[in-house]
Amino acid sequence: MSPLDILIFLFFILVTIKAAASCIDYWRDAEEAFDEAAPARPLKPAASLSRTVRTGRPSSVRVTPIKRVNTPISASYSNCLIDQQLQLKDKGAA
């Protein structure tokens, strides 16, 4: 590898490191600006468990099964197909 190739690779490595560092600094600054701009909200009291978790299903909701198309053949079924195949000797092939 020539010295020129090494310098070109070093240049690309340094540019990549600089771009990564700039990206990290940009997003860190953006996050700090967002935190400063966001108003502090008072925390709501925790709701009771019965209100938070819905255990029932509304009567208007209907569950429909998923239809499978082109289901793969199971391994046990493929073994049965081997028994049904004709051997080359049976057909008169050489």
mmCIF file of N, CA, C and O in Angstrom:
data_model
loop_
_atom_site.group_PDB
_atom_site.id
_atom_site.type_symbol
_atom_site.label_atom_id
_atom_site.label_comp_id
_atom_site.label_asym_id
_atom_site.label_seq_id
_atom_site.Cartn_x
_atom_site.Cartn_y
_atom_site.Cartn_z
ATOM 1 N N MET A 1 0.857 -1.168 0.000
ATOM 2 C CA MET A 1 0.000 0.000 0.000
ATOM 3 C C MET A 1 0.904 1.233 0.000
ATOM 4 O O MET A 1 1.819 1.343 0.802
ATOM 5 N N SER A 2 0.596 2.133 -0.881
ATOM 6 C CA SER A 2 1.451 3.317 -1.024
ATOM 7 C C SER A 2 1.132 4.340 0.077
ATOM 8 O O SER A 2 0.051 4.307 0.685
ATOM 9 N N PRO A 3 2.060 5.252 0.325
ATOM 10 C CA PRO A 3 1.808 6.294 1.325
ATOM 11 C C PRO A 3 0.593 7.163 0.970
ATOM 12 O O PRO A 3 -0.114 7.641 1.856
ATOM 13 N N LEU A 4 0.347 7.358 -0.325
ATOM 14 C CA LEU A 4 -0.823 8.151 -0.731
ATOM 15 C C LEU A 4 -2.118 7.450 -0.322
ATOM 16 O O LEU A 4 -3.058 8.093 0.178
ATOM 17 N N ASP A 5 -2.186 6.135 -0.496
ATOM 18 C CA ASP A 5 -3.368 5.370 -0.079
ATOM 19 C C ASP A 5 -3.579 5.473 1.428
ATOM 20 O O ASP A 5 -4.708 5.624 1.905
ATOM 21 N N ILE A 6 -2.504 5.400 2.174
ATOM 22 C CA ILE A 6 -2.597 5.498 3.636
ATOM 23 C C ILE A 6 -3.114 6.870 4.038
ATOM 24 O O ILE A 6 -3.969 6.998 4.929
ATOM 25 N N LEU A 7 -2.637 7.920 3.375
ATOM 26 C CA LEU A 7 -3.112 9.273 3.690
ATOM 27 C C LEU A 7 -4.594 9.441 3.341
ATOM 28 O O LEU A 7 -5.345 10.093 4.074
ATOM 29 N N ILE A 8 -5.025 8.864 2.248
ATOM 30 C CA ILE A 8 -6.438 8.957 1.854
ATOM 31 C C ILE A 8 -7.308 8.241 2.875
ATOM 32 O O ILE A 8 -8.337 8.773 3.320
ATOM 33 N N PHE A 9 -6.916 7.029 3.290
ATOM 34 C CA PHE A 9 -7.689 6.313 4.306
ATOM 35 C C PHE A 9 -7.702 7.064 5.631
ATOM 36 O O PHE A 9 -8.723 7.130 6.308
ATOM 37 N N LEU A 10 -6.559 7.655 6.013
ATOM 38 C CA LEU A 10 -6.494 8.430 7.253
ATOM 39 C C LEU A 10 -7.439 9.629 7.181
ATOM 40 O O LEU A 10 -8.130 9.942 8.149
ATOM 41 N N PHE A 11 -7.495 10.281 6.010
ATOM 42 C CA PHE A 11 -8.399 11.413 5.833
ATOM 43 C C PHE A 11 -9.849 10.991 6.033
ATOM 44 O O PHE A 11 -10.611 11.645 6.748
ATOM 45 N N PHE A 12 -10.250 9.880 5.404
ATOM 46 C CA PHE A 12 -11.630 9.418 5.555
ATOM 47 C C PHE A 12 -11.939 9.004 6.990
ATOM 48 O O PHE A 12 -13.044 9.241 7.485
ATOM 49 N N ILE A 13 -10.987 8.403 7.667
ATOM 50 C CA ILE A 13 -11.201 8.018 9.066
ATOM 51 C C ILE A 13 -11.382 9.260 9.926
ATOM 52 O O ILE A 13 -12.284 9.324 10.779
ATOM 53 N N LEU A 14 -10.541 10.285 9.725
ATOM 54 C CA LEU A 14 -10.670 11.515 10.512
ATOM 55 C C LEU A 14 -11.974 12.245 10.224
ATOM 56 O O LEU A 14 -12.609 12.785 11.142
ATOM 57 N N VAL A 15 -12.394 12.271 8.972
ATOM 58 C CA VAL A 15 -13.673 12.922 8.618
ATOM 59 C C VAL A 15 -14.835 12.181 9.279
ATOM 60 O O VAL A 15 -15.772 12.800 9.795
ATOM 61 N N THR A 16 -14.781 10.849 9.303
ATOM 62 C CA THR A 16 -15.845 10.062 9.931
ATOM 63 C C THR A 16 -15.902 10.317 11.429
ATOM 64 O O THR A 16 -16.988 10.483 11.999
ATOM 65 N N ILE A 17 -14.747 10.373 12.073
ATOM 66 C CA ILE A 17 -14.708 10.643 13.521
ATOM 67 C C ILE A 17 -15.252 12.038 13.807
ATOM 68 O O ILE A 17 -16.031 12.238 14.751
ATOM 69 N N LYS A 18 -14.872 13.023 13.003
ATOM 70 C CA LYS A 18 -15.352 14.397 13.198
ATOM 71 C C LYS A 18 -16.871 14.475 13.002
ATOM 72 O O LYS A 18 -17.573 15.157 13.765
ATOM 73 N N ALA A 19 -17.397 13.769 11.988
ATOM 74 C CA ALA A 19 -18.843 13.791 11.743
ATOM 75 C C ALA A 19 -19.595 13.132 12.896
ATOM 76 O O ALA A 19 -20.651 13.626 13.320
ATOM 77 N N ALA A 20 -19.068 12.042 13.430
ATOM 78 C CA ALA A 20 -19.728 11.371 14.561
ATOM 79 C C ALA A 20 -19.722 12.261 15.793
ATOM 80 O O ALA A 20 -20.724 12.365 16.508
ATOM 81 N N ALA A 21 -18.599 12.921 16.057
ATOM 82 C CA ALA A 21 -18.516 13.810 17.221
ATOM 83 C C ALA A 21 -19.469 14.993 17.067
ATOM 84 O O ALA A 21 -20.152 15.396 18.027
ATOM 85 N N SER A 22 -19.561 15.554 15.857
ATOM 86 C CA SER A 22 -20.481 16.675 15.624
ATOM 87 C C SER A 22 -21.929 16.240 15.795
ATOM 88 O O SER A 22 -22.744 16.985 16.348
ATOM 89 N N CYS A 23 -22.250 15.043 15.336
ATOM 90 C CA CYS A 23 -23.613 14.534 15.467
ATOM 91 C C CYS A 23 -23.981 14.354 16.939
ATOM 92 O O CYS A 23 -25.073 14.730 17.367
ATOM 93 N N ILE A 24 -23.067 13.793 17.713
ATOM 94 C CA ILE A 24 -23.337 13.586 19.144
ATOM 95 C C ILE A 24 -23.524 14.923 19.843
ATOM 96 O O ILE A 24 -24.451 15.096 20.650
ATOM 97 N N ASP A 25 -22.667 15.917 19.537
ATOM 98 C CA ASP A 25 -22.803 17.237 20.150
ATOM 99 C C ASP A 25 -24.114 17.910 19.751
ATOM 100 O O ASP A 25 -24.782 18.542 20.582
ATOM 101 N N TYR A 26 -24.509 17.767 18.484
ATOM 102 C CA TYR A 26 -25.749 18.388 18.021
ATOM 103 C C TYR A 26 -26.953 17.830 18.775
ATOM 104 O O TYR A 26 -27.797 18.584 19.260
ATOM 105 N N TRP A 27 -27.035 16.506 18.881
ATOM 106 C CA TRP A 27 -28.194 15.926 19.537
ATOM 107 C C TRP A 27 -28.178 16.163 21.032
ATOM 108 O O TRP A 27 -29.225 16.281 21.663
ATOM 109 N N ARG A 28 -27.002 16.272 21.634
ATOM 110 C CA ARG A 28 -26.915 16.590 23.062
ATOM 111 C C ARG A 28 -27.422 18.008 23.300
ATOM 112 O O ARG A 28 -28.193 18.260 24.237
ATOM 113 N N ASP A 29 -27.022 18.949 22.435
ATOM 114 C CA ASP A 29 -27.497 20.330 22.561
ATOM 115 C C ASP A 29 -28.999 20.421 22.315
ATOM 116 O O ASP A 29 -29.714 21.160 23.003
ATOM 117 N N ALA A 30 -29.502 19.676 21.332
ATOM 118 C CA ALA A 30 -30.935 19.700 21.040
ATOM 119 C C ALA A 30 -31.732 19.139 22.206
ATOM 120 O O ALA A 30 -32.807 19.652 22.542
ATOM 121 N N GLU A 31 -31.207 18.099 22.852
ATOM 122 C CA GLU A 31 -31.915 17.521 23.995
ATOM 123 C C GLU A 31 -31.929 18.487 25.169
ATOM 124 O O GLU A 31 -32.947 18.643 25.849
ATOM 125 N N GLU A 32 -30.810 19.194 25.401
ATOM 126 C CA GLU A 32 -30.762 20.174 26.488
ATOM 127 C C GLU A 32 -31.713 21.334 26.210
ATOM 128 O O GLU A 32 -32.404 21.815 27.115
ATOM 129 N N ALA A 33 -31.802 21.778 24.949
ATOM 130 C CA ALA A 33 -32.717 22.868 24.606
ATOM 131 C C ALA A 33 -34.167 22.430 24.781
ATOM 132 O O ALA A 33 -35.013 23.205 25.232
ATOM 133 N N PHE A 34 -34.464 21.178 24.434
ATOM 134 C CA PHE A 34 -35.821 20.677 24.601
ATOM 135 C C PHE A 34 -36.183 20.587 26.083
ATOM 136 O O PHE A 34 -37.301 20.916 26.476
ATOM 137 N N ASP A 35 -35.244 20.126 26.908
ATOM 138 C CA ASP A 35 -35.515 20.023 28.344
ATOM 139 C C ASP A 35 -35.752 21.395 28.961
ATOM 140 O O ASP A 35 -36.577 21.542 29.864
ATOM 141 N N GLU A 36 -35.032 22.413 28.492
ATOM 142 C CA GLU A 36 -35.224 23.760 29.026
ATOM 143 C C GLU A 36 -36.556 24.352 28.566
ATOM 144 O O GLU A 36 -37.211 25.074 29.312
ATOM 145 N N ALA A 37 -36.971 24.048 27.345
ATOM 146 C CA ALA A 37 -38.185 24.634 26.793
ATOM 147 C C ALA A 37 -39.448 23.945 27.300
ATOM 148 O O ALA A 37 -40.514 24.554 27.346
ATOM 149 N N ALA A 38 -39.351 22.693 27.680
ATOM 150 C CA ALA A 38 -40.531 21.951 28.120
ATOM 151 C C ALA A 38 -40.928 22.411 29.519
ATOM 152 O O ALA A 38 -40.099 22.463 30.426
ATOM 153 N N PRO A 39 -42.210 22.774 29.694
ATOM 154 C CA PRO A 39 -42.649 23.181 31.029
ATOM 155 C C PRO A 39 -42.733 21.960 31.943
ATOM 156 O O PRO A 39 -43.049 20.853 31.516
ATOM 157 N N ALA A 40 -42.425 22.200 33.201
ATOM 158 C CA ALA A 40 -42.499 21.109 34.171
ATOM 159 C C ALA A 40 -43.968 20.868 34.500
ATOM 160 O O ALA A 40 -44.689 21.764 34.929
ATOM 161 N N ARG A 41 -44.430 19.643 34.248
ATOM 162 C CA ARG A 41 -45.824 19.297 34.518
ATOM 163 C C ARG A 41 -45.928 18.671 35.903
ATOM 164 O O ARG A 41 -45.090 17.858 36.277
ATOM 165 N N PRO A 42 -46.969 19.026 36.624
ATOM 166 C CA PRO A 42 -47.158 18.347 37.915
ATOM 167 C C PRO A 42 -47.583 16.900 37.666
ATOM 168 O O PRO A 42 -48.300 16.595 36.713
ATOM 169 N N LEU A 43 -47.127 16.034 38.496
ATOM 170 C CA LEU A 43 -47.467 14.621 38.359
ATOM 171 C C LEU A 43 -48.899 14.380 38.802
ATOM 172 O O LEU A 43 -49.350 14.919 39.809
ATOM 173 N N LYS A 44 -49.630 13.576 38.036
ATOM 174 C CA LYS A 44 -50.993 13.217 38.399
ATOM 175 C C LYS A 44 -50.945 12.110 39.437
ATOM 176 O O LYS A 44 -50.033 11.284 39.431
ATOM 177 N N PRO A 45 -51.939 12.073 40.300
ATOM 178 C CA PRO A 45 -51.968 10.948 41.233
ATOM 179 C C PRO A 45 -52.232 9.650 40.473
ATOM 180 O O PRO A 45 -52.922 9.641 39.453
ATOM 181 N N ALA A 46 -51.662 8.587 40.951
ATOM 182 C CA ALA A 46 -51.800 7.297 40.271
ATOM 183 C C ALA A 46 -53.249 6.832 40.329
ATOM 184 O O ALA A 46 -53.916 6.923 41.358
ATOM 185 N N ALA A 47 -53.758 6.354 39.213
ATOM 186 C CA ALA A 47 -55.124 5.856 39.147
ATOM 187 C C ALA A 47 -55.185 4.471 39.781
ATOM 188 O O ALA A 47 -54.188 3.769 39.897
ATOM 189 N N SER A 48 -56.381 4.087 40.158
ATOM 190 C CA SER A 48 -56.526 2.763 40.748
ATOM 191 C C SER A 48 -56.311 1.709 39.681
ATOM 192 O O SER A 48 -56.461 1.965 38.490
ATOM 193 N N LEU A 49 -55.979 0.519 40.072
ATOM 194 C CA LEU A 49 -55.659 -0.551 39.140
ATOM 195 C C LEU A 49 -56.865 -0.934 38.291
ATOM 196 O O LEU A 49 -56.738 -1.236 37.126
ATOM 197 N N SER A 50 -58.056 -0.892 38.876
ATOM 198 C CA SER A 50 -59.243 -1.305 38.123
ATOM 199 C C SER A 50 -59.541 -0.343 36.979
ATOM 200 O O SER A 50 -60.104 -0.738 35.967
ATOM 201 N N ARG A 51 -59.180 0.925 37.107
ATOM 202 C CA ARG A 51 -59.394 1.883 36.028
ATOM 203 C C ARG A 51 -58.294 1.791 34.975
ATOM 204 O O ARG A 51 -58.516 2.028 33.813
ATOM 205 N N THR A 52 -57.107 1.465 35.410
ATOM 206 C CA THR A 52 -55.970 1.453 34.498
ATOM 207 C C THR A 52 -56.016 0.245 33.567
ATOM 208 O O THR A 52 -55.780 0.356 32.377
ATOM 209 N N VAL A 53 -56.322 -0.908 34.103
ATOM 210 C CA VAL A 53 -56.294 -2.143 33.327
ATOM 211 C C VAL A 53 -57.711 -2.535 32.978
ATOM 212 O O VAL A 53 -58.545 -2.707 33.858
ATOM 213 N N ARG A 54 -57.987 -2.712 31.673
ATOM 214 C CA ARG A 54 -59.318 -3.153 31.248
ATOM 215 C C ARG A 54 -59.254 -4.654 31.037
ATOM 216 O O ARG A 54 -58.544 -5.142 30.177
ATOM 217 N N THR A 55 -60.007 -5.364 31.823
ATOM 218 C CA THR A 55 -59.977 -6.815 31.725
ATOM 219 C C THR A 55 -61.041 -7.346 30.779
ATOM 220 O O THR A 55 -60.890 -8.420 30.240
ATOM 221 N N GLY A 56 -62.099 -6.611 30.559
ATOM 222 C CA GLY A 56 -63.189 -7.087 29.712
ATOM 223 C C GLY A 56 -62.997 -6.675 28.266
ATOM 224 O O GLY A 56 -62.182 -5.828 27.937
ATOM 225 N N ARG A 57 -63.770 -7.295 27.381
ATOM 226 C CA ARG A 57 -63.735 -6.958 25.963
ATOM 227 C C ARG A 57 -65.092 -6.388 25.594
ATOM 228 O O ARG A 57 -66.117 -6.986 25.913
ATOM 229 N N PRO A 58 -65.127 -5.259 24.909
ATOM 230 C CA PRO A 58 -66.418 -4.691 24.522
ATOM 231 C C PRO A 58 -67.185 -5.656 23.620
ATOM 232 O O PRO A 58 -66.594 -6.435 22.881
ATOM 233 N N SER A 59 -68.510 -5.598 23.680
ATOM 234 C CA SER A 59 -69.322 -6.532 22.911
ATOM 235 C C SER A 59 -69.231 -6.268 21.411
ATOM 236 O O SER A 59 -69.525 -7.144 20.610
ATOM 237 N N SER A 60 -68.816 -5.072 21.001
ATOM 238 C CA SER A 60 -68.747 -4.764 19.577
ATOM 239 C C SER A 60 -67.474 -5.315 18.933
ATOM 240 O O SER A 60 -67.349 -5.315 17.718
ATOM 241 N N VAL A 61 -66.548 -5.804 19.736
ATOM 242 C CA VAL A 61 -65.285 -6.322 19.200
ATOM 243 C C VAL A 61 -65.442 -7.798 18.897
ATOM 244 O O VAL A 61 -65.923 -8.573 19.718
ATOM 245 N N ARG A 62 -65.036 -8.203 17.680
ATOM 246 C CA ARG A 62 -65.113 -9.595 17.280
ATOM 247 C C ARG A 62 -63.722 -10.081 16.910
ATOM 248 O O ARG A 62 -63.006 -9.405 16.182
ATOM 249 N N VAL A 63 -63.352 -11.229 17.385
ATOM 250 C CA VAL A 63 -62.050 -11.793 17.071
ATOM 251 C C VAL A 63 -62.197 -12.677 15.853
ATOM 252 O O VAL A 63 -63.026 -13.591 15.827
ATOM 253 N N THR A 64 -61.403 -12.395 14.810
ATOM 254 C CA THR A 64 -61.451 -13.220 13.606
ATOM 255 C C THR A 64 -60.137 -13.980 13.489
ATOM 256 O O THR A 64 -59.074 -13.404 13.680
ATOM 257 N N PRO A 65 -60.212 -15.259 13.178
ATOM 258 C CA PRO A 65 -58.974 -16.032 13.063
ATOM 259 C C PRO A 65 -58.205 -15.651 11.804
ATOM 260 O O PRO A 65 -58.786 -15.199 10.815
ATOM 261 N N ILE A 66 -56.907 -15.844 11.846
ATOM 262 C CA ILE A 66 -56.056 -15.551 10.696
ATOM 263 C C ILE A 66 -56.011 -16.781 9.811
ATOM 264 O O ILE A 66 -55.719 -17.880 10.265
ATOM 265 N N LYS A 67 -56.323 -16.591 8.536
ATOM 266 C CA LYS A 67 -56.282 -17.711 7.599
ATOM 267 C C LYS A 67 -54.877 -17.814 7.042
ATOM 268 O O LYS A 67 -54.307 -16.841 6.585
ATOM 269 N N ARG A 68 -54.331 -19.020 7.066
ATOM 270 C CA ARG A 68 -52.995 -19.225 6.533
ATOM 271 C C ARG A 68 -53.093 -19.718 5.096
ATOM 272 O O ARG A 68 -53.871 -20.600 4.790
ATOM 273 N N VAL A 69 -52.291 -19.129 4.241
ATOM 274 C CA VAL A 69 -52.248 -19.507 2.840
ATOM 275 C C VAL A 69 -50.892 -20.140 2.575
ATOM 276 O O VAL A 69 -49.872 -19.655 3.039
ATOM 277 N N ASN A 70 -50.893 -21.228 1.823
ATOM 278 C CA ASN A 70 -49.670 -21.943 1.471
ATOM 279 C C ASN A 70 -48.886 -22.357 2.717
ATOM 280 O O ASN A 70 -47.741 -21.982 2.905
ATOM 281 N N THR A 71 -49.527 -23.115 3.557
ATOM 282 C CA THR A 71 -48.839 -23.579 4.757
ATOM 283 C C THR A 71 -47.758 -24.572 4.370
ATOM 284 O O THR A 71 -47.947 -25.387 3.466
ATOM 285 N N PRO A 72 -46.613 -24.540 5.022
ATOM 286 C CA PRO A 72 -45.534 -25.457 4.663
ATOM 287 C C PRO A 72 -45.881 -26.884 5.076
ATOM 288 O O PRO A 72 -46.650 -27.119 6.004
ATOM 289 N N ILE A 73 -45.319 -27.845 4.371
ATOM 290 C CA ILE A 73 -45.554 -29.253 4.664
ATOM 291 C C ILE A 73 -44.732 -29.632 5.881
ATOM 292 O O ILE A 73 -43.558 -29.285 5.985
ATOM 293 N N SER A 74 -45.357 -30.340 6.810
ATOM 294 C CA SER A 74 -44.630 -30.751 8.001
ATOM 295 C C SER A 74 -43.631 -31.846 7.639
ATOM 296 O O SER A 74 -43.757 -32.532 6.621
ATOM 297 N N ALA A 75 -42.657 -32.054 8.479
ATOM 298 C CA ALA A 75 -41.596 -33.017 8.202
ATOM 299 C C ALA A 75 -42.142 -34.441 8.151
ATOM 300 O O ALA A 75 -41.695 -35.262 7.357
ATOM 301 N N SER A 76 -43.121 -34.768 8.975
ATOM 302 C CA SER A 76 -43.644 -36.126 8.984
ATOM 303 C C SER A 76 -44.402 -36.423 7.680
ATOM 304 O O SER A 76 -44.387 -37.540 7.190
ATOM 305 N N TYR A 77 -45.044 -35.433 7.080
ATOM 306 C CA TYR A 77 -45.771 -35.631 5.834
ATOM 307 C C TYR A 77 -44.799 -35.807 4.672
ATOM 308 O O TYR A 77 -45.041 -36.568 3.759
ATOM 309 N N SER A 78 -43.676 -35.102 4.714
ATOM 310 C CA SER A 78 -42.717 -35.230 3.620
ATOM 311 C C SER A 78 -42.100 -36.626 3.596
ATOM 312 O O SER A 78 -41.705 -37.115 2.546
ATOM 313 N N ASN A 79 -42.023 -37.301 4.749
ATOM 314 C CA ASN A 79 -41.511 -38.672 4.769
ATOM 315 C C ASN A 79 -42.468 -39.619 4.049
ATOM 316 O O ASN A 79 -42.048 -40.592 3.444
ATOM 317 N N CYS A 80 -43.758 -39.352 4.100
ATOM 318 C CA CYS A 80 -44.737 -40.188 3.413
ATOM 319 C C CYS A 80 -44.606 -40.048 1.904
ATOM 320 O O CYS A 80 -44.880 -40.981 1.163
ATOM 321 N N LEU A 81 -44.229 -38.879 1.421
ATOM 322 C CA LEU A 81 -44.094 -38.665 -0.008
ATOM 323 C C LEU A 81 -42.951 -39.496 -0.592
ATOM 324 O O LEU A 81 -43.003 -39.892 -1.749
ATOM 325 N N ILE A 82 -41.940 -39.766 0.202
ATOM 326 C CA ILE A 82 -40.810 -40.555 -0.293
ATOM 327 C C ILE A 82 -41.281 -41.968 -0.630
ATOM 328 O O ILE A 82 -40.836 -42.570 -1.611
ATOM 329 N N ASP A 83 -42.209 -42.518 0.150
ATOM 330 C CA ASP A 83 -42.714 -43.862 -0.106
ATOM 331 C C ASP A 83 -43.496 -43.913 -1.412
ATOM 332 O O ASP A 83 -43.554 -44.947 -2.071
ATOM 333 N N GLN A 84 -44.122 -42.822 -1.797
ATOM 334 C CA GLN A 84 -44.955 -42.808 -2.987
ATOM 335 C C GLN A 84 -44.162 -42.579 -4.274
ATOM 336 O O GLN A 84 -44.660 -42.784 -5.357
ATOM 337 N N GLN A 85 -42.917 -42.141 -4.168
ATOM 338 C CA GLN A 85 -42.134 -41.855 -5.355
ATOM 339 C C GLN A 85 -41.674 -43.147 -6.023
ATOM 340 O O GLN A 85 -41.408 -44.147 -5.361
ATOM 341 N N LEU A 86 -41.578 -43.116 -7.331
ATOM 342 C CA LEU A 86 -41.119 -44.271 -8.090
ATOM 343 C C LEU A 86 -39.605 -44.222 -8.220
ATOM 344 O O LEU A 86 -39.023 -43.157 -8.447
ATOM 345 N N GLN A 87 -38.983 -45.344 -8.077
ATOM 346 C CA GLN A 87 -37.546 -45.417 -8.260
ATOM 347 C C GLN A 87 -37.231 -45.446 -9.753
ATOM 348 O O GLN A 87 -38.055 -45.836 -10.580
ATOM 349 N N LEU A 88 -36.028 -45.059 -10.114
ATOM 350 C CA LEU A 88 -35.647 -45.043 -11.517
ATOM 351 C C LEU A 88 -35.611 -46.455 -12.098
ATOM 352 O O LEU A 88 -35.905 -46.658 -13.263
ATOM 353 N N LYS A 89 -35.287 -47.439 -11.256
ATOM 354 C CA LYS A 89 -35.238 -48.821 -11.748
ATOM 355 C C LYS A 89 -36.630 -49.309 -12.137
ATOM 356 O O LYS A 89 -36.772 -50.075 -13.079
ATOM 357 N N ASP A 90 -37.666 -48.847 -11.456
ATOM 358 C CA ASP A 90 -39.022 -49.270 -11.754
ATOM 359 C C ASP A 90 -39.503 -48.737 -13.104
ATOM 360 O O ASP A 90 -40.334 -49.328 -13.764
ATOM 361 N N LYS A 91 -38.987 -47.569 -13.516
ATOM 362 C CA LYS A 91 -39.437 -46.965 -14.776
ATOM 363 C C LYS A 91 -38.650 -47.477 -15.965
ATOM 364 O O LYS A 91 -38.921 -47.124 -17.096
ATOM 365 N N GLY A 92 -37.621 -48.286 -15.742
ATOM 366 C CA GLY A 92 -36.824 -48.794 -16.835
ATOM 367 C C GLY A 92 -35.695 -47.879 -17.226
ATOM 368 O O GLY A 92 -35.098 -48.033 -18.287
ATOM 369 N N ALA A 93 -35.365 -46.899 -16.396
ATOM 370 C CA ALA A 93 -34.242 -46.007 -16.713
ATOM 371 C C ALA A 93 -32.937 -46.741 -16.419
ATOM 372 O O ALA A 93 -32.892 -47.690 -15.653
ATOM 373 N N ALA A 94 -31.893 -46.287 -17.022
ATOM 374 C CA ALA A 94 -30.604 -46.964 -16.879
ATOM 375 C C ALA A 94 -30.127 -46.785 -15.518
ATOM 376 O O ALA A 94 -29.789 -46.819 -14.614
#
